[in-house]
Coordinates of C-alpha atoms in Angstrom, one line a residue:
M1 CA 19.1 6.0 -36.9
P2 CA 17.8 5.5 -33.2
G3 CA 16.2 7.7 -30.8
A4 CA 15.4 9.1 -27.5
P5 CA 13.6 6.5 -25.3
D6 CA 9.4 6.6 -25.0
A7 CA 7.6 6.0 -22.0
D8 CA 8.1 1.9 -22.4
G9 CA 12.2 2.3 -23.3
M10 CA 11.6 1.9 -27.1
D11 CA 13.4 4.4 -29.0
I12 CA 12.0 7.5 -30.3
T13 CA 10.9 7.0 -34.0
P14 CA 9.1 9.9 -36.6
D15 CA 5.4 7.6 -36.0
T16 CA 5.7 7.5 -31.9
S17 CA 7.5 10.7 -30.9
G18 CA 4.8 13.2 -31.6
R19 CA 2.9 10.7 -29.2
L20 CA 5.0 10.6 -27.1
Q21 CA 5.3 14.5 -26.7
S22 CA 1.7 14.2 -25.8
T23 CA 2.2 11.5 -23.5
I24 CA 4.7 13.7 -21.5
S25 CA 2.3 17.1 -21.9
Q26 CA -0.3 14.9 -20.2
T27 CA 2.0 13.6 -17.5
I28 CA 3.6 17.0 -16.6
G29 CA 1.3 19.3 -17.3
G30 CA -1.6 17.3 -15.8
G31 CA -3.6 16.6 -19.1
P32 CA -6.7 14.8 -19.3
A33 CA -5.8 11.1 -20.0
H34 CA -8.4 8.5 -22.8
D35 CA -10.7 7.3 -21.8
A36 CA -12.6 4.6 -22.9
G37 CA -14.3 5.2 -26.9
P38 CA -12.2 5.2 -30.1
L39 CA -8.8 6.6 -30.8
R40 CA -8.9 9.5 -33.6
Q41 CA -5.5 8.6 -35.5
P42 CA -4.8 4.9 -33.8
P43 CA -1.1 4.4 -33.6
S44 CA 1.4 1.2 -35.3
Q45 CA 2.0 0.1 -31.6
Y46 CA 0.6 0.4 -28.0
T47 CA 1.9 0.7 -24.8
V48 CA 0.4 -1.0 -21.9
T49 CA -1.1 2.7 -20.5
E50 CA -2.3 3.6 -23.4
A51 CA -4.4 0.2 -23.9
V52 CA -6.1 0.2 -20.0
D53 CA -6.0 4.3 -20.6
Y54 CA -8.0 2.7 -24.1
I55 CA -10.3 0.1 -22.3
G56 CA -11.6 3.0 -19.9
F57 CA -13.1 1.4 -16.5
G58 CA -15.7 -0.9 -17.1
K59 CA -17.7 -4.0 -15.4
F60 CA -13.7 -5.7 -15.7
Q61 CA -12.3 -2.9 -13.5
W62 CA -16.3 -3.7 -11.1
L63 CA -15.7 -7.4 -10.6
M64 CA -12.2 -6.6 -10.4
L65 CA -13.5 -4.2 -7.4
L66 CA -15.3 -6.2 -5.8
Y67 CA -12.0 -9.2 -5.3
T68 CA -9.5 -7.1 -4.8
G69 CA -12.6 -5.5 -1.8
L70 CA -12.6 -8.4 0.5
A71 CA -9.3 -8.4 0.4
W72 CA -9.4 -5.5 2.3
C73 CA -12.4 -6.4 4.3
A74 CA -11.2 -9.3 5.7
D75 CA -7.8 -7.0 6.3
A76 CA -10.1 -4.7 8.6
M77 CA -12.2 -7.2 10.6
E78 CA -8.6 -9.0 11.8
M79 CA -7.3 -5.2 12.6
M80 CA -9.9 -4.8 14.2
L81 CA -11.2 -7.1 16.0
L82 CA -7.3 -6.7 18.2
S83 CA -9.4 -4.1 19.6
F84 CA -11.5 -6.9 21.3
L85 CA -9.2 -9.9 21.3
G86 CA -6.8 -8.4 24.1
P87 CA -9.3 -7.7 26.7
A88 CA -11.5 -10.7 26.3
A89 CA -8.2 -12.7 26.6
K90 CA -7.1 -10.4 29.6
C91 CA -10.6 -11.6 31.0
E92 CA -9.9 -15.4 30.4
W93 CA -6.5 -15.9 31.4
G94 CA -5.5 -12.7 33.6
L95 CA -3.4 -11.1 32.0
T96 CA -1.1 -7.9 32.8
P97 CA -1.5 -4.9 30.9
S98 CA 1.9 -5.4 29.0
Q99 CA 0.4 -9.5 28.0
E100 CA -2.8 -7.6 26.0
S101 CA -0.7 -5.2 24.3
L102 CA 1.6 -8.1 23.3
I103 CA -1.6 -9.8 21.4
T104 CA -1.9 -6.8 19.4
S105 CA 1.6 -5.7 18.8
V106 CA 2.5 -8.9 17.8
V107 CA 1.1 -8.8 15.2
F108 CA 2.0 -6.0 13.4
V109 CA 5.7 -8.1 14.0
G110 CA 4.4 -10.1 11.7
T111 CA 3.5 -7.9 9.6
M112 CA 6.1 -5.6 9.7
S113 CA 8.0 -8.9 8.8
G114 CA 5.9 -10.4 5.9
A115 CA 5.4 -6.6 4.6
Y116 CA 9.2 -6.9 2.8
A117 CA 9.3 -10.9 1.9
W118 CA 5.2 -10.4 0.2
G119 CA 6.3 -7.1 -1.2
S120 CA 9.3 -8.8 -3.3
L121 CA 7.6 -11.9 -4.7
G122 CA 4.3 -9.6 -5.9
D123 CA 7.2 -8.0 -7.8
A124 CA 9.4 -11.1 -9.1
K125 CA 6.1 -13.6 -9.3
G126 CA 3.5 -11.8 -10.1
R127 CA 0.8 -9.8 -8.2
K128 CA -1.2 -12.6 -9.2
L129 CA 0.7 -15.4 -6.1
G130 CA 1.4 -12.8 -4.1
F131 CA -2.1 -12.3 -3.5
F132 CA -3.0 -15.5 -3.5
A133 CA -0.1 -16.6 -0.9
T134 CA -1.3 -13.3 1.4
A135 CA -4.9 -15.0 2.4
L136 CA -3.8 -18.6 2.7
F137 CA -1.3 -17.4 4.6
T138 CA -3.1 -15.3 6.6
F139 CA -6.6 -17.4 6.7
T140 CA -4.8 -20.4 7.9
F141 CA -3.4 -18.7 11.4
G142 CA -6.3 -16.8 12.0
V143 CA -8.4 -20.5 11.8
L144 CA -6.1 -22.2 14.3
S145 CA -6.0 -18.5 16.5
A146 CA -9.5 -19.1 17.0
V147 CA -8.5 -22.8 18.6
A148 CA -5.7 -21.9 20.8
P149 CA -5.1 -23.6 23.9
S150 CA -3.2 -21.1 25.9
Y151 CA -2.3 -17.1 25.7
E152 CA 0.9 -18.8 24.4
W153 CA 0.0 -20.4 21.0
L154 CA -2.4 -17.3 20.8
I155 CA 0.6 -15.2 20.8
F156 CA 2.1 -17.4 18.3
F157 CA -0.5 -18.0 15.5
R158 CA -1.0 -14.0 15.4
F159 CA 2.6 -13.2 14.7
W160 CA 2.1 -15.6 11.7
V161 CA -1.3 -14.4 11.4
G162 CA -0.1 -10.8 11.6
L163 CA 2.7 -12.1 9.1
G164 CA 0.4 -12.6 6.3
L165 CA -1.6 -9.5 6.3
G166 CA 1.5 -8.1 6.1
G167 CA 1.6 -8.5 2.2
V168 CA -2.5 -7.1 1.6
P169 CA -0.9 -3.8 -0.3
V170 CA -0.7 -7.0 -2.7
S171 CA -4.2 -6.6 -3.3
F172 CA -3.9 -2.8 -3.9
T173 CA -0.9 -3.0 -6.3
L174 CA -2.8 -5.5 -8.5
Y175 CA -6.2 -3.4 -8.6
M176 CA -4.2 -0.2 -9.4
E177 CA -2.8 -1.6 -12.8
F178 CA -5.4 -3.1 -13.9
M179 CA -7.3 0.7 -13.4
P180 CA -7.0 4.2 -16.3
T181 CA -4.8 7.2 -15.8
K182 CA -8.6 9.0 -15.3
G183 CA -10.0 9.2 -12.2
R184 CA -7.3 6.7 -10.8
G185 CA -7.4 8.3 -7.8
V186 CA -10.6 8.3 -6.7
W187 CA -11.5 4.4 -7.4
L188 CA -9.0 4.0 -5.6
I189 CA -10.8 5.4 -3.0
W190 CA -13.3 3.4 -3.5
L191 CA -10.9 0.2 -3.2
E192 CA -10.4 1.9 0.7
A193 CA -14.2 2.0 1.4
F194 CA -14.2 -2.0 1.7
W195 CA -11.9 -1.5 4.5
T196 CA -14.1 0.2 6.2
L197 CA -16.9 -2.0 5.4
G198 CA -14.7 -4.7 7.3
S199 CA -14.0 -2.5 10.0
C200 CA -18.5 -2.5 10.7
I201 CA -18.8 -5.5 10.1
E202 CA -16.5 -6.4 12.6
A203 CA -17.5 -4.2 15.7
G204 CA -21.3 -4.8 14.1
L205 CA -20.3 -9.0 15.1
A206 CA -18.7 -8.5 17.8
W207 CA -22.1 -6.9 19.5
L208 CA -24.0 -9.6 18.7
V209 CA -21.2 -12.9 19.8
L210 CA -18.8 -11.4 21.9
D211 CA -20.5 -11.3 24.9
S212 CA -23.0 -14.6 23.9
L213 CA -20.1 -17.3 21.7
G214 CA -17.4 -15.6 23.1
W215 CA -13.7 -13.9 21.8
R216 CA -12.9 -17.5 19.3
W217 CA -16.5 -17.5 18.0
L218 CA -15.5 -14.3 16.7
L219 CA -11.7 -15.5 15.6
G220 CA -13.3 -18.1 13.6
L221 CA -16.3 -15.9 11.8
S222 CA -14.0 -13.0 10.6
S223 CA -11.3 -15.7 8.7
I224 CA -14.6 -16.5 6.3
P225 CA -13.9 -13.5 3.3
L226 CA -10.0 -14.9 3.7
G227 CA -11.4 -18.0 2.6
L228 CA -13.9 -16.7 0.1
L229 CA -10.6 -15.5 -1.5
M230 CA -9.4 -18.3 -1.9
V231 CA -12.5 -20.0 -3.6
L232 CA -12.4 -17.2 -6.6
Y233 CA -8.5 -17.2 -7.0
P234 CA -8.5 -19.5 -9.8
L235 CA -10.9 -16.5 -12.4
L236 CA -7.8 -13.8 -10.6
P237 CA -5.8 -12.6 -14.1
E238 CA -2.1 -11.0 -14.0
T239 CA -1.4 -7.5 -14.8
P240 CA -0.3 -6.4 -17.7
Y241 CA 2.5 -4.0 -16.5
W242 CA 3.9 -7.2 -14.5
L243 CA 3.6 -9.3 -17.7
V244 CA 5.1 -6.9 -20.1
L245 CA 8.1 -5.9 -17.7
N246 CA 8.3 -9.5 -17.3
G247 CA 8.8 -10.4 -20.9
D248 CA 5.1 -12.0 -21.3
L249 CA 4.0 -10.0 -24.4
A250 CA 1.9 -12.0 -25.3
G251 CA -0.1 -13.1 -21.6
A252 CA 0.0 -9.2 -21.4
D253 CA -2.0 -9.1 -24.7
A254 CA -4.2 -11.9 -23.8
V255 CA -5.3 -9.6 -20.3
L256 CA -5.8 -6.4 -22.0
Q257 CA -8.4 -8.9 -24.2
R258 CA -10.2 -10.2 -22.1
M259 CA -10.5 -6.9 -20.4
A260 CA -12.0 -5.2 -23.5
K261 CA -14.0 -7.7 -24.3
I262 CA -15.9 -8.0 -20.7
N263 CA -16.1 -4.3 -21.1
G264 CA -17.8 -4.4 -24.5
V265 CA -14.5 -2.2 -26.5
H266 CA -11.7 -3.0 -29.1
L267 CA -8.7 -3.2 -28.3
P268 CA -6.5 0.4 -30.2
Q269 CA -5.1 -1.1 -33.9
G270 CA -1.5 -2.5 -33.4
G271 CA 0.0 -4.2 -31.4
L272 CA 2.0 -4.3 -27.8
M273 CA 4.7 -2.7 -27.3
M274 CA 7.3 -4.6 -25.7
P275 CA 9.4 -2.3 -23.6
N276 CA 13.3 -1.8 -24.0
Q277 CA 14.8 -4.8 -23.0
K278 CA 17.5 -3.4 -20.6
Q279 CA 14.3 -2.7 -18.6
L280 CA 13.1 -6.4 -18.1
Q281 CA 13.5 -8.4 -15.1
P282 CA 16.0 -10.7 -15.5
D283 CA 15.6 -13.8 -16.8
Q284 CA 17.6 -17.1 -15.9
A285 CA 20.7 -17.3 -17.1
S286 CA 21.3 -20.6 -17.1
N287 CA 19.3 -23.5 -15.0
A288 CA 23.4 -24.9 -13.8
V289 CA 23.5 -22.6 -10.6
S290 CA 24.5 -22.9 -7.6
W291 CA 21.9 -23.8 -4.2
Q292 CA 24.1 -20.9 -2.8
Q293 CA 23.0 -19.0 -5.2
H294 CA 18.8 -20.7 -4.9
V295 CA 18.8 -20.3 -1.2
M296 CA 20.4 -16.3 -1.2
Q297 CA 18.2 -15.3 -5.2
P298 CA 15.3 -14.0 -1.8
Y299 CA 17.8 -11.6 -0.5
N300 CA 19.6 -10.4 -3.2
A301 CA 16.3 -10.0 -4.7
I302 CA 15.4 -7.5 -1.4
A303 CA 18.4 -6.0 -1.5
G304 CA 18.0 -4.9 -5.1
Q305 CA 14.9 -3.4 -4.3
L306 CA 16.0 -1.2 -1.5
K307 CA 18.5 0.5 -3.7
E308 CA 15.9 1.0 -6.2
I309 CA 14.5 2.8 -3.6
L310 CA 16.7 4.3 -1.3
S311 CA 18.9 6.0 -4.3
G312 CA 18.8 9.4 -6.4
G313 CA 15.7 11.4 -6.7
L314 CA 13.4 8.8 -5.3
L315 CA 15.9 8.5 -2.0
T316 CA 13.9 11.8 0.2
T317 CA 10.1 10.7 -1.0
T318 CA 11.1 7.1 0.6
L319 CA 12.2 8.5 4.1
L320 CA 9.0 11.4 3.7
L321 CA 7.0 8.6 3.7
Q322 CA 8.3 6.5 6.5
F323 CA 7.6 9.0 9.2
I324 CA 4.1 9.9 7.5
W325 CA 2.7 5.9 6.8
F326 CA 4.3 5.6 10.9
T327 CA 2.3 8.2 12.6
N328 CA -0.2 7.6 10.3
A329 CA -0.4 3.3 11.8
L330 CA -0.1 4.7 15.3
V331 CA -2.6 7.0 14.8
Y332 CA -5.5 4.8 12.7
Y333 CA -4.6 2.1 15.6
G334 CA -4.1 4.1 18.6
L335 CA -7.9 5.7 18.0
V336 CA -9.2 2.6 17.4
L337 CA -8.0 1.2 20.2
L338 CA -8.2 3.9 22.2
T339 CA -11.8 3.9 21.4
T340 CA -12.7 0.7 23.3
S341 CA -9.5 1.7 25.9
L342 CA -12.4 4.7 26.7
H343 CA -14.9 2.2 27.1
T344 CA -13.6 0.4 29.5
S345 CA -12.2 1.6 31.7
E346 CA -14.8 4.6 31.7
S347 CA -18.1 2.5 31.4
S348 CA -19.7 1.1 35.4
Q349 CA -21.0 -2.4 32.1
A350 CA -17.6 -3.3 30.9
G351 CA -14.5 -5.4 32.4
C352 CA -14.3 -9.3 33.5
N353 CA -17.3 -11.5 34.6
A354 CA -17.4 -13.7 37.5
E355 CA -16.8 -16.8 34.4
G356 CA -13.4 -15.0 33.1
K357 CA -15.4 -13.0 30.1
L358 CA -15.4 -9.8 28.6
Q359 CA -18.6 -8.1 29.7
I360 CA -19.0 -4.5 27.5
G361 CA -22.2 -2.5 27.8
Q362 CA -24.7 -2.9 24.6
Q363 CA -24.3 1.7 25.1
D364 CA -21.1 1.0 24.6
L365 CA -20.4 -1.5 21.7
L366 CA -23.3 1.0 20.2
S367 CA -20.4 4.0 20.8
I368 CA -17.5 0.9 19.5
F369 CA -20.0 0.7 16.2
I370 CA -20.8 4.5 15.9
T371 CA -17.2 4.9 15.7
S372 CA -16.2 2.6 13.5
T373 CA -18.9 3.6 11.5
A374 CA -16.5 7.4 11.0
E375 CA -14.6 5.8 8.3
M376 CA -17.4 6.8 5.6
P377 CA -17.1 10.2 6.0
G378 CA -13.2 9.6 5.8
M379 CA -13.0 8.0 3.0
V380 CA -15.9 10.5 1.2
F381 CA -13.6 13.6 2.6
S382 CA -10.6 11.8 0.5
S383 CA -12.6 10.9 -2.7
L384 CA -13.7 14.7 -3.2
L385 CA -10.4 16.3 -3.2
V386 CA -8.2 13.9 -4.1
D387 CA -8.5 14.2 -7.8
F388 CA -9.0 18.3 -6.8
L389 CA -6.7 19.6 -4.4
G390 CA -4.6 16.6 -4.9
R391 CA -2.4 14.2 -2.8
K392 CA 0.1 15.9 -1.0
R393 CA -3.0 18.6 -0.1
T394 CA -5.8 16.5 0.8
L395 CA -3.6 14.2 2.6
M396 CA -2.3 17.8 5.0
A397 CA -5.4 18.9 5.6
S398 CA -6.8 15.3 6.7
L399 CA -3.6 15.2 8.9
M400 CA -4.6 19.1 10.9
L401 CA -7.8 17.9 10.8
C402 CA -7.2 14.5 12.7
G403 CA -4.7 16.9 14.9
A404 CA -7.4 19.2 15.9
A405 CA -9.6 16.5 16.7
T406 CA -6.8 13.9 18.7
T407 CA -6.8 17.2 20.7
T408 CA -9.6 18.6 22.4
L409 CA -9.9 14.8 23.2
I410 CA -7.6 16.0 26.0
W411 CA -9.5 18.4 27.5
V412 CA -13.2 17.2 26.8
T413 CA -15.5 15.4 29.6
G414 CA -18.7 14.1 29.4
S415 CA -18.9 11.6 26.3
N416 CA -16.3 11.6 23.9
T417 CA -17.8 9.6 21.2
A418 CA -18.1 12.5 19.1
W419 CA -14.4 14.1 18.8
L420 CA -13.5 9.6 18.7
F421 CA -15.5 10.0 15.8
L422 CA -14.5 13.2 14.3
G423 CA -10.5 12.0 14.4
R424 CA -11.4 7.9 13.2
A425 CA -13.2 9.8 10.3
A426 CA -10.0 12.2 9.5
V427 CA -6.8 9.5 10.1
M428 CA -8.6 7.4 7.9
A429 CA -9.2 10.2 4.9
S430 CA -5.1 10.8 5.7
Y431 CA -4.8 6.9 5.9
T432 CA -6.8 6.4 2.1
T433 CA -5.2 9.7 0.2
L434 CA -1.5 7.9 1.4
Y435 CA -2.3 4.9 -0.2
V436 CA -3.1 6.5 -2.9
Y437 CA -0.3 8.9 -3.1
T438 CA 2.6 5.7 -2.9
P439 CA 2.3 2.8 -5.3
E440 CA 1.9 6.1 -8.0
V441 CA 5.2 8.1 -7.0
Y442 CA 7.2 4.2 -7.6
P443 CA 7.5 2.1 -11.1
T444 CA 6.4 -0.7 -11.6
Q445 CA 9.7 -2.2 -10.6
V446 CA 9.2 -1.4 -7.6
R447 CA 6.0 -0.6 -6.7
S448 CA 5.0 -3.7 -4.8
F449 CA 7.8 -3.9 -2.4
G450 CA 7.3 0.3 -2.1
L451 CA 4.5 -0.1 -1.0
G452 CA 5.5 -2.9 0.9
V453 CA 8.3 -1.2 2.8
C454 CA 6.0 1.4 3.7
N455 CA 3.5 -0.9 5.0
A456 CA 6.5 -2.6 7.2
C457 CA 7.5 0.9 8.1
S458 CA 3.8 1.8 9.0
R459 CA 3.8 -1.9 11.3
F460 CA 6.1 -0.1 13.5
G461 CA 4.3 2.6 14.7
A462 CA 1.0 0.0 15.1
L463 CA 2.9 -2.5 17.2
L464 CA 4.0 1.0 20.0
S465 CA 0.1 1.8 19.4
P466 CA -1.1 -0.2 22.4
F467 CA 1.5 0.7 25.1
L468 CA 0.3 4.0 23.8
T469 CA -3.3 4.0 24.5
V470 CA -3.8 0.9 25.9
D471 CA -0.6 1.3 28.5
L472 CA -1.5 4.5 29.2
V473 CA -5.3 4.1 29.6
E474 CA -5.3 2.1 32.9
H475 CA -2.3 3.9 34.1
G476 CA -4.7 6.4 34.4
H477 CA -2.4 9.1 31.8
P478 CA -4.9 9.4 28.6
Q479 CA -4.4 12.8 27.6
L480 CA -0.3 12.0 27.5
A481 CA -1.5 9.6 25.1
E482 CA -3.9 11.8 23.6
G483 CA -1.4 14.4 23.7
T484 CA 1.9 12.1 21.7
L485 CA -0.8 10.9 18.7
A486 CA -2.0 15.0 18.0
V487 CA 2.0 16.1 17.6
C488 CA 2.6 13.0 15.4
C489 CA 0.2 14.8 13.1
V490 CA 1.3 18.0 13.3
I491 CA 4.4 16.5 12.7
A492 CA 3.4 14.5 9.7
A493 CA 1.5 17.0 8.1
V494 CA 4.6 19.0 7.5
L495 CA 6.8 16.8 5.3
T496 CA 3.6 16.1 3.9
W497 CA 4.3 19.1 1.9
L498 CA 8.0 18.8 1.7
L499 CA 7.3 15.5 -0.5
P500 CA 9.1 16.7 -4.2
I501 CA 6.1 15.0 -6.3
E502 CA 2.8 15.6 -6.6
T503 CA 1.6 12.5 -9.1
K504 CA -2.5 13.7 -9.3
A505 CA -3.1 13.4 -12.8
R506 CA 0.3 11.8 -13.4
S507 CA 0.5 8.1 -15.6
L508 CA 2.0 5.9 -14.0
L509 CA 5.9 4.8 -14.0
V510 CA 6.8 1.8 -16.1
S511 CA 9.9 1.1 -15.3
I512 CA 12.6 3.2 -12.7
C513 CA 14.0 4.8 -15.8
H514 CA 10.6 5.6 -16.9
A515 CA 10.4 9.1 -14.9
D516 CA 13.4 10.8 -16.5
R517 CA 13.0 9.6 -19.7
L518 CA 9.0 11.3 -19.5
M519 CA 11.6 14.3 -18.2
L520 CA 10.3 14.8 -14.8
A521 CA 13.6 15.6 -13.0
G522 CA 13.8 14.3 -9.5
L523 CA 11.4 11.8 -9.4
V524 CA 13.7 8.6 -9.6
R525 CA 17.8 8.5 -10.3
S526 CA 19.7 8.5 -14.0
C527 CA 20.1 5.2 -15.5
Q528 CA 23.1 6.3 -16.9

């Protein structure tokens, strides 16, 4: 007689119930996850989570960190260059402040649109395909942006760059699904370190080439990491979580065998467990489908995934995360743009020269570069606390610290580099923690999509940031911009406290029903 479903949807029999009880104990009680090493009593079957935990963190994960980290580095470079592209284009084409702001905002309109599409593609067709498609898209239109003949063409190309950048969170999901449970939060933060690296590289690149070669060379050189990603793409594996969820048990086992071999260990005895068929992604029931069904299939998939994350226990979490993500993007990009705007508006060495080119003094470029390096201590702050205090408390502390630093900017006179540095460090810690927490709270079926939706909502904040910072600074109201950012930080900190779930030391969820089957009440809707 079959028992109750276990963590991955299998029926509990006497030989697996003890293992399930241990899994529940670890998940609810926050006990340590199994790391690499021999199991004391190897089970006859094991889940993907157990296999990944058994393999542990090793050479394979380091290689995945470097590859997916390159994507984050490229994304950061594309975003950081926006703070230089707007002022440079303004000088070349004589743009108004609103037109200058639109160059940045149109990128975020694209990312907001792309986040839904790429996230759904990553869940439906695999993380690997979604990852490659975003890199190809961004690289192509990034290079075209460098040769844009007019302001209108630049706006057009930057929109499509933004559409490609909207899928970058797929790389985060891909990397996370190869991570063992133990120490996962810290290793996910190390991925974020590549964002900081990209920001620093872009600031340094601007320092070297902006005055001498111009903004077009800056755009072209900033696309190099994306080209390298596509060259290395054939070496990238699909994640075993996605393969198992879609019924490819042999493919998942092959990936796990490859991981174990590279890490110098062996998989546990027994075989990989197939989830309950009801949890698998539906296959095409028949090849005889109408063209209308082919056309509507992507839209129906997005609608179905939206229904999943906006129902049951996931509803509250999703709605709270929307504003928190919105605020993080508004404040992060607001401070990035504010850094350049304050230095170009208050410095006598910055502005447009007689040849219609942007000129920024070396001291101002150095200050911008120093402020960009603030993201590294912010990441260290997050990495030290995320597995100690937990995701929620670390996120709240970061937001409050950012609010305090931004408030201080209102009254500071003279050099503001130190307070901009502290604000950038704090908001980076907040963003880093949020990127760890969000995919952990969603199951595999909607993980990439859920992260994509949150990322899309954040783009509303990013879209508003140039109008809040660039426009207000150029019209003589920097204090209003700084005060607005500070208030948003405090509100987001309060909403973080209201999030119903702390994901510290919890196993990744595989299906929508997974959490209920582990008796994690209130996390997702009932499977009935």
